[in-house]
């Protein structure tokens, strides 16, 4: 008689992290100590900013900006920032949800365009309680919040504002850049977007450039490097043997070895994984202190998350959460000014234990005002005898002198089950008049058609159970009013029409 009681124990036999052929980031003696206490001698030679421009709400010539001094310096490994801030309005320092901001908290945003092309970049934001969030930016203002980075920030609230007298806050930031791909050797783009409250309770954003757009790399301050960033060969290998007792599912007791390989150099990055620990597959990065030593637990799904901007398409064909029970896989990406490309192979098991494998490759050409991309996906399920091939082409055009944008994608699938072939197609046409946080009109419109027979097992539509053979059309628009006043400072007036027809 089989045991009906489940005994599940996870025994960590060994946890080792090996670093081979890699050089640790070594900062020069001129590097500031990130402790939230700005020392003049540490910031000698830094670029100093004292002039700022209010961009939300749009300045009317009478706006008063809080006294702020920003220092920026860099070495071959990192960029350093210091903020000497004297706020007149209230200070709210909290972060309710990771990688999402409330509309109330004070946050400062650092935007970096490492390519210096005003196309792609990164945004780093922090509050004055040292809460951090970050995101990758692509197509100027689209963001991938699944991207995570290890960086340091420390703020010291010296004095709160009260009785008409300003407060005083000092913040220091260090952002390592050694493992970022495709770094410009001479000049990068930087923007600092600072959120502050006025004494009457209204808020405003100000920046180091007059034409700043919120969380966009369209307009950036051109920062000349004093020394080129160093590209290193980084290879990190981690091995985690673990044992699993599995009486309930009749698999018997097993011992598996899991681990990860990460290698990067200049524009190239290769990641491999073997038997990732599923209990922490979706774990977020976390920082804590143990016996006064800083400990950083890395995110457990960087295999996909740091490259979703490359694999993302208007019709979401490669929804990575469709791949859950990974046995092994690799993911190679290449990033240059012109070409962003990725290739991945994964072997996993479906919910019934059937062996599946997926191969996906995507090139994406980035020109000044338009992008052209393609994607090929092959998948096979040995247990159900199902296999599919998917070919996709997409493009995106950005008008240089106005916020009007257009995009399109065409996809065709060839799939079969037990040698019974089926073919189908889908396409998406869309456009939008880009929303402006400083106020103005906005609109978006699109048409999506999925023909009978179209199937993509890794698509988002497949994961939510959406059938084929349907049309979808949407139109929306409105106006965003922004006023420099205490009450009703933001007003949105909008309407939306959505129509869907047909389903198999």
XYZ file of C-alpha atoms in Angstrom:
504
model
C 0.000 0.000 0.000
C 1.375 3.331 -1.057
C 1.918 5.989 1.512
C -0.796 8.591 1.529
C 1.143 11.046 3.603
C 3.358 13.430 1.701
C 6.889 13.875 2.974
C 8.478 16.818 1.232
C 11.765 18.106 2.473
C 14.212 20.347 0.749
C 17.774 19.794 1.971
C 20.429 22.235 0.897
C 23.531 20.046 0.736
C 25.866 22.634 -0.636
C 25.662 26.233 -1.710
C 28.655 27.500 -3.568
C 29.197 30.397 -5.823
C 32.217 30.271 -8.065
C 33.513 33.176 -10.068
C 35.789 32.242 -12.938
C 37.603 34.432 -15.411
C 35.983 37.512 -13.954
C 37.428 40.621 -12.432
C 35.598 42.185 -9.473
C 34.598 45.809 -9.837
C 37.413 47.786 -8.245
C 36.728 51.421 -7.573
C 39.501 53.991 -7.467
C 40.383 55.871 -4.302
C 38.639 58.952 -5.739
C 35.297 57.156 -5.560
C 32.924 58.689 -2.989
C 31.823 56.717 0.027
C 28.065 56.179 -0.415
C 26.831 57.043 3.074
C 24.389 59.940 2.575
C 26.894 62.479 3.873
C 28.277 64.721 1.116
C 31.942 65.525 1.758
C 33.399 68.196 -0.514
C 36.738 66.423 -0.830
C 35.016 63.298 -2.181
C 33.325 65.241 -4.982
C 36.308 67.216 -6.249
C 36.244 67.220 -10.057
C 32.531 66.378 -10.278
C 30.172 68.065 -12.735
C 27.976 70.406 -10.673
C 24.372 71.338 -11.550
C 22.648 74.273 -9.859
C 20.242 75.398 -12.610
C 17.021 73.452 -13.102
C 13.896 73.715 -15.241
C 10.332 72.950 -14.174
C 8.600 70.790 -16.793
C 5.478 69.540 -14.967
C 3.361 71.639 -14.729
C 4.823 73.781 -17.476
C 6.593 76.790 -16.020
C 4.817 80.140 -16.320
C 7.795 82.316 -15.398
C 6.873 82.673 -11.714
C 7.581 79.143 -10.477
C 10.016 78.717 -7.608
C 12.214 75.603 -7.564
C 13.615 74.193 -4.327
C 17.293 74.916 -3.826
C 19.142 71.879 -5.181
C 22.753 71.090 -6.006
C 23.659 67.894 -7.888
C 27.152 66.441 -8.331
C 27.997 63.820 -10.987
C 31.277 61.993 -11.430
C 32.344 58.672 -12.885
C 35.210 56.249 -13.159
C 35.771 53.218 -15.362
C 33.329 51.103 -13.337
C 30.454 53.279 -12.121
C 28.594 56.597 -12.123
C 28.171 58.536 -8.875
C 25.544 61.130 -7.959
C 25.113 63.408 -4.956
C 21.968 65.465 -4.265
C 22.065 68.371 -1.799
C 18.363 69.171 -1.499
C 16.541 71.882 0.479
C 12.778 71.197 0.188
C 10.188 73.797 1.162
C 7.206 71.429 0.917
C 6.333 68.196 2.697
C 8.435 65.045 2.507
C 6.706 61.687 1.981
C 9.060 58.709 1.886
C 7.428 55.342 1.338
C 7.152 52.596 -1.251
C 3.998 50.514 -1.131
C 4.708 48.131 -4.013
C 8.000 47.027 -5.481
C 8.805 48.685 -8.839
C 5.615 50.741 -8.662
C 5.241 54.235 -7.255
C 2.364 55.878 -5.482
C 1.367 59.344 -6.654
C 2.204 60.831 -3.260
C 5.755 59.842 -2.405
C 8.818 61.981 -3.048
C 11.060 60.326 -5.607
C 14.061 61.374 -7.643
C 14.651 59.736 -11.028
C 18.002 59.147 -12.733
C 17.834 58.312 -16.451
C 20.873 56.912 -18.266
C 21.321 56.503 -22.017
C 24.509 54.448 -22.168
C 24.360 54.189 -25.977
C 23.894 57.969 -26.354
C 21.292 57.408 -29.099
C 18.131 58.669 -27.329
C 16.464 55.318 -27.999
C 17.128 52.947 -25.092
C 18.296 53.354 -21.537
C 17.635 52.793 -17.862
C 15.735 54.587 -15.117
C 16.728 54.452 -11.440
C 14.464 56.002 -8.816
C 14.698 56.344 -5.063
C 12.848 57.837 -2.135
C 14.445 59.365 0.928
C 13.988 56.172 2.939
C 16.432 54.529 0.483
C 13.712 52.559 -1.316
C 14.914 51.714 -4.813
C 13.278 50.761 -8.089
C 14.624 50.484 -11.594
C 13.563 49.649 -15.135
C 14.948 49.244 -18.632
C 13.706 51.807 -21.180
C 13.201 51.002 -24.870
C 11.590 52.904 -27.755
C 12.331 56.115 -25.808
C 9.686 55.708 -23.089
C 8.464 52.088 -22.908
C 9.652 50.435 -19.709
C 10.409 46.878 -18.622
C 10.040 46.746 -14.832
C 11.118 43.097 -14.755
C 14.701 44.331 -15.238
C 16.630 44.591 -11.956
C 20.030 46.034 -11.131
C 22.316 46.121 -8.099
C 23.062 49.729 -7.117
C 23.468 51.721 -3.923
C 21.656 54.755 -2.548
C 21.832 56.360 0.868
C 19.868 59.399 2.057
C 20.144 61.397 5.255
C 17.214 63.594 6.270
C 19.094 66.276 8.183
C 16.089 68.503 8.763
C 12.388 68.438 7.871
C 10.813 71.599 6.403
C 8.688 73.488 8.929
C 7.386 76.979 9.712
C 8.303 78.319 6.287
C 11.921 77.206 6.577
C 13.395 74.661 4.170
C 14.459 71.184 5.152
C 17.765 69.615 4.228
C 18.359 66.169 2.692
C 21.583 64.706 1.343
C 21.623 61.663 -0.936
C 24.477 59.758 -2.552
C 24.060 57.175 -5.328
C 26.398 54.705 -7.011
C 25.343 52.856 -10.191
C 27.820 50.194 -11.419
C 27.862 49.992 -15.218
C 30.468 47.295 -15.871
C 27.921 44.668 -16.995
C 25.734 47.020 -19.037
C 25.932 46.266 -22.754
C 26.867 48.622 -25.610
C 28.316 51.518 -23.628
C 29.473 54.625 -25.501
C 33.192 55.273 -25.052
C 33.093 59.093 -25.049
C 29.660 60.439 -24.107
C 26.412 59.233 -22.532
C 22.978 60.762 -21.976
C 21.848 61.704 -18.460
C 18.659 63.260 -17.152
C 17.688 63.956 -13.555
C 13.955 64.317 -12.931
C 13.162 65.495 -9.423
C 9.730 65.392 -7.789
C 8.976 67.944 -5.073
C 6.078 69.489 -3.176
C 5.350 73.181 -2.869
C 4.349 74.753 0.412
C 0.693 74.852 -0.695
C 0.695 71.063 -1.216
C 0.859 71.044 -5.010
C 3.646 69.100 -6.692
C 6.029 69.731 -9.565
C 8.849 68.053 -11.492
C 12.082 69.761 -12.442
C 15.087 68.666 -14.486
C 18.598 69.646 -15.560
C 17.363 70.156 -19.160
C 14.532 72.479 -20.291
C 12.802 70.014 -22.663
C 12.695 66.984 -20.382
C 9.881 64.419 -20.780
C 8.926 62.301 -17.783
C 10.700 58.903 -17.764
C 11.706 59.269 -21.420
C 15.185 59.255 -22.981
C 14.077 61.411 -25.922
C 15.930 64.475 -24.601
C 19.056 64.025 -22.482
C 21.964 66.056 -21.164
C 25.119 64.992 -23.025
C 27.658 64.031 -20.379
C 31.291 63.796 -21.528
C 33.160 60.921 -19.911
C 36.419 61.714 -18.150
C 37.527 58.116 -18.667
C 35.922 55.402 -20.829
C 33.903 52.748 -19.053
C 35.793 49.484 -18.917
C 34.410 46.393 -20.641
C 35.307 43.210 -18.792
C 34.819 39.548 -19.402
C 32.444 38.584 -16.597
C 31.748 34.888 -16.045
C 29.783 33.835 -12.973
C 28.959 30.209 -12.213
C 26.744 29.100 -9.331
C 26.042 25.470 -8.445
C 23.293 24.383 -6.038
C 22.956 20.617 -5.420
C 19.737 19.784 -3.574
C 17.730 16.734 -2.590
C 13.964 16.239 -2.901
C 11.887 13.521 -1.208
C 8.786 12.915 -3.359
C 6.632 10.086 -1.962
C 3.323 11.628 -2.961
C 3.851 11.802 -6.706
C 5.453 8.321 -6.972
C 8.620 9.770 -8.445
C 10.701 8.468 -5.598
C 13.446 10.286 -3.805
C 15.681 12.227 -6.155
C 18.813 14.284 -5.954
C 19.247 16.975 -8.572
C 21.951 19.503 -9.255
C 20.982 22.981 -10.366
C 22.988 26.006 -11.306
C 23.396 29.057 -13.492
C 26.015 30.370 -15.868
C 26.263 34.070 -16.739
C 28.889 35.428 -19.122
C 29.092 38.902 -20.635
C 31.595 40.903 -22.653
C 30.998 44.180 -24.499
C 27.830 43.687 -26.614
C 27.436 39.976 -25.875
C 25.718 38.181 -23.015
C 25.138 34.461 -22.496
C 23.032 32.933 -19.744
C 22.511 29.253 -19.028
C 20.438 27.475 -16.404
C 20.126 23.882 -15.190
C 17.305 22.692 -12.933
C 16.503 26.096 -11.439
C 15.035 25.945 -7.947
C 11.313 26.311 -8.680
C 10.496 27.410 -5.139
C 12.355 30.665 -5.798
C 11.953 30.912 -9.561
C 9.966 34.146 -9.334
C 11.662 35.575 -6.229
C 12.477 39.277 -6.276
C 15.894 40.668 -5.383
C 16.257 41.530 -1.720
C 18.891 43.347 0.325
C 19.417 42.965 4.074
C 22.149 43.206 6.687
C 23.501 40.258 8.671
C 26.041 40.920 11.421
C 26.663 44.375 9.928
C 27.539 42.863 6.547
C 25.389 43.763 3.515
C 23.791 40.741 1.851
C 22.136 40.893 -1.585
C 19.938 38.023 -2.778
C 19.814 38.123 -6.562
C 16.563 37.702 -8.467
C 16.001 34.041 -9.307
C 14.647 34.568 -12.815
C 17.225 36.801 -14.519
C 17.342 34.106 -17.219
C 14.415 35.924 -18.848
C 13.683 39.133 -16.986
C 16.671 41.256 -17.975
C 16.008 40.751 -21.704
C 12.245 41.029 -22.073
C 12.622 44.296 -24.003
C 14.298 42.325 -26.812
C 11.685 39.546 -27.006
C 8.621 41.761 -26.534
C 6.303 42.277 -29.551
C 2.883 44.006 -30.004
C 1.207 40.589 -30.202
C 2.863 39.010 -27.174
C 4.134 35.779 -28.736
C 6.808 34.930 -26.169
C 5.119 35.216 -22.775
C 7.872 33.772 -20.601
C 5.598 32.727 -17.725
C 4.187 30.096 -20.103
C 7.496 28.299 -19.515
C 7.554 27.229 -15.883
C 9.167 23.850 -15.164
C 12.586 24.470 -16.720
C 15.104 21.632 -16.853
C 17.820 23.449 -18.767
C 18.219 26.279 -21.246
C 20.380 29.063 -22.619
C 19.711 32.668 -23.587
C 22.117 34.697 -25.750
C 21.614 38.419 -26.408
C 23.480 40.973 -28.482
C 23.043 44.732 -28.179
C 24.574 47.370 -30.458
C 23.418 50.783 -31.662
C 21.723 49.241 -34.706
C 20.886 45.674 -33.717
C 19.238 44.233 -30.629
C 18.952 40.445 -30.929
C 18.263 37.422 -28.769
C 18.208 33.629 -29.103
C 16.928 31.251 -26.436
C 16.449 27.507 -26.083
C 14.575 25.918 -23.173
C 13.749 22.333 -22.250
C 10.885 22.054 -19.740
C 7.893 19.960 -18.671
C 4.228 20.832 -19.028
C 1.629 20.425 -16.260
C 1.208 16.729 -17.163
C 4.934 16.048 -17.086
C 5.360 15.886 -20.855
C 8.709 16.964 -22.230
C 8.632 20.210 -24.200
C 11.290 22.323 -25.842
C 11.215 25.863 -27.174
C 13.545 27.695 -29.520
C 13.077 31.420 -30.147
C 15.168 33.975 -31.976
C 14.468 37.661 -32.546
C 16.455 40.345 -34.384
C 15.349 43.969 -33.980
C 16.901 46.785 -36.027
C 16.800 50.193 -34.309
C 17.027 53.212 -36.602
C 16.625 56.834 -35.558
C 12.848 57.047 -35.918
C 11.736 53.518 -36.760
C 12.329 49.903 -35.778
C 12.088 46.716 -37.841
C 11.924 43.336 -36.135
C 11.304 39.668 -36.729
C 10.756 36.566 -34.622
C 10.875 32.816 -35.152
C 9.575 30.312 -32.575
C 9.736 26.523 -32.752
C 8.225 24.348 -30.048
C 7.594 20.634 -29.653
C 5.721 18.576 -27.056
C 6.816 14.941 -27.133
C 3.957 13.732 -24.954
C 1.117 15.185 -27.042
C 2.907 14.955 -30.424
C 2.255 18.661 -30.929
C 4.720 20.935 -32.678
C 4.545 24.437 -34.075
C 6.531 26.952 -36.092
C 5.809 30.668 -35.891
C 7.165 33.460 -38.066
C 6.563 37.132 -37.252
C 7.501 40.554 -38.659
C 6.860 43.892 -36.955
C 7.670 47.565 -37.392
C 7.286 50.825 -35.510
C 7.521 54.421 -36.781
C 7.948 57.518 -34.642
C 7.287 60.930 -36.217
C 10.289 63.120 -35.348
C 8.407 66.416 -34.893
C 5.162 65.315 -33.212
C 4.022 62.624 -30.760
C 2.177 60.515 -33.373
C 3.293 56.869 -33.561
C 2.361 53.908 -35.800
C 3.120 50.195 -35.556
C 2.195 46.893 -37.188
C 2.855 43.172 -36.820
C 2.067 40.139 -38.984
C 2.347 36.557 -37.675
C 1.833 33.162 -39.292
C 1.779 29.807 -37.508
C 2.193 26.270 -38.810
C 1.282 23.613 -36.257
C 0.368 19.944 -36.199
C -0.826 17.252 -33.788
C -0.200 13.614 -34.762
C 0.734 14.792 -38.271
C -2.548 16.695 -38.736
C -1.370 20.092 -40.014
C -3.072 23.412 -39.401
C -2.120 26.940 -40.421
C -3.301 30.372 -39.335
C -2.295 34.007 -39.215
C -2.766 37.090 -37.079
C -1.979 40.744 -37.527
C -2.085 43.917 -35.502
C -2.240 47.541 -36.658
C -2.014 50.266 -34.044
C -1.134 53.874 -33.434
C -1.261 56.494 -30.725
C -0.843 60.166 -30.011
C 1.579 60.008 -27.131
C 0.409 61.020 -23.658
C 2.189 64.084 -22.268
C 2.532 64.263 -18.480
C 2.825 68.045 -18.762
C -0.644 68.248 -20.338
C -2.230 68.001 -23.768
C -4.261 65.663 -25.995
C -3.757 61.902 -26.163
C -5.268 59.087 -28.207
C -4.716 55.489 -29.221
C -6.327 53.249 -31.811
C -5.809 49.777 -33.187
C -7.160 46.779 -35.050
C -6.279 43.181 -34.213
C -7.257 40.139 -36.284
C -6.659 36.490 -35.334
C -7.640 34.045 -38.077
C -8.898 30.508 -37.575
C -6.117 27.999 -37.089
C -3.623 30.399 -35.558
C -1.883 28.946 -32.505
C 1.114 29.993 -30.419
C 1.574 28.001 -27.212
C 3.802 30.663 -25.613
C 1.555 33.612 -26.488
C -0.240 35.616 -23.827
C -3.608 35.007 -25.536
C -3.039 31.262 -25.315
C -2.273 31.469 -21.592
C -5.513 33.296 -20.801
C -7.569 30.919 -22.970
C -8.480 33.388 -25.721
C -9.715 31.511 -28.808
C -8.820 32.159 -32.435
C -10.985 33.587 -35.263
C -11.898 37.019 -33.907
C -11.592 40.725 -34.673
C -10.836 43.411 -32.132
C -10.944 47.164 -32.629
C -10.389 49.963 -30.133
C -10.326 53.750 -30.227
C -9.755 56.067 -27.289
C -8.737 59.635 -26.695
C -8.921 62.580 -24.382
C -7.167 65.569 -22.924
C -4.893 65.814 -19.896
C -5.132 69.115 -18.019
C -2.318 70.072 -15.623
C -2.640 73.196 -13.487
C -0.239 74.795 -11.059
C -2.689 75.028 -8.159
C -3.419 73.311 -4.878
C -6.742 71.651 -5.748
C -7.673 69.698 -8.900
C -4.217 70.146 -10.378
C -4.616 67.085 -12.660
C -7.787 66.492 -14.693
C -8.268 63.816 -17.358
C -11.220 63.788 -19.753
C -11.342 60.716 -21.984
C -13.543 58.137 -23.693
C -12.946 54.671 -25.127
C -14.631 52.353 -27.620
C -13.816 48.626 -27.694
C -15.447 46.139 -30.033
C -14.731 42.421 -30.390
C -16.409 40.063 -32.833
C -16.236 36.339 -33.411
C -14.690 33.394 -31.576
C -14.297 29.734 -32.397
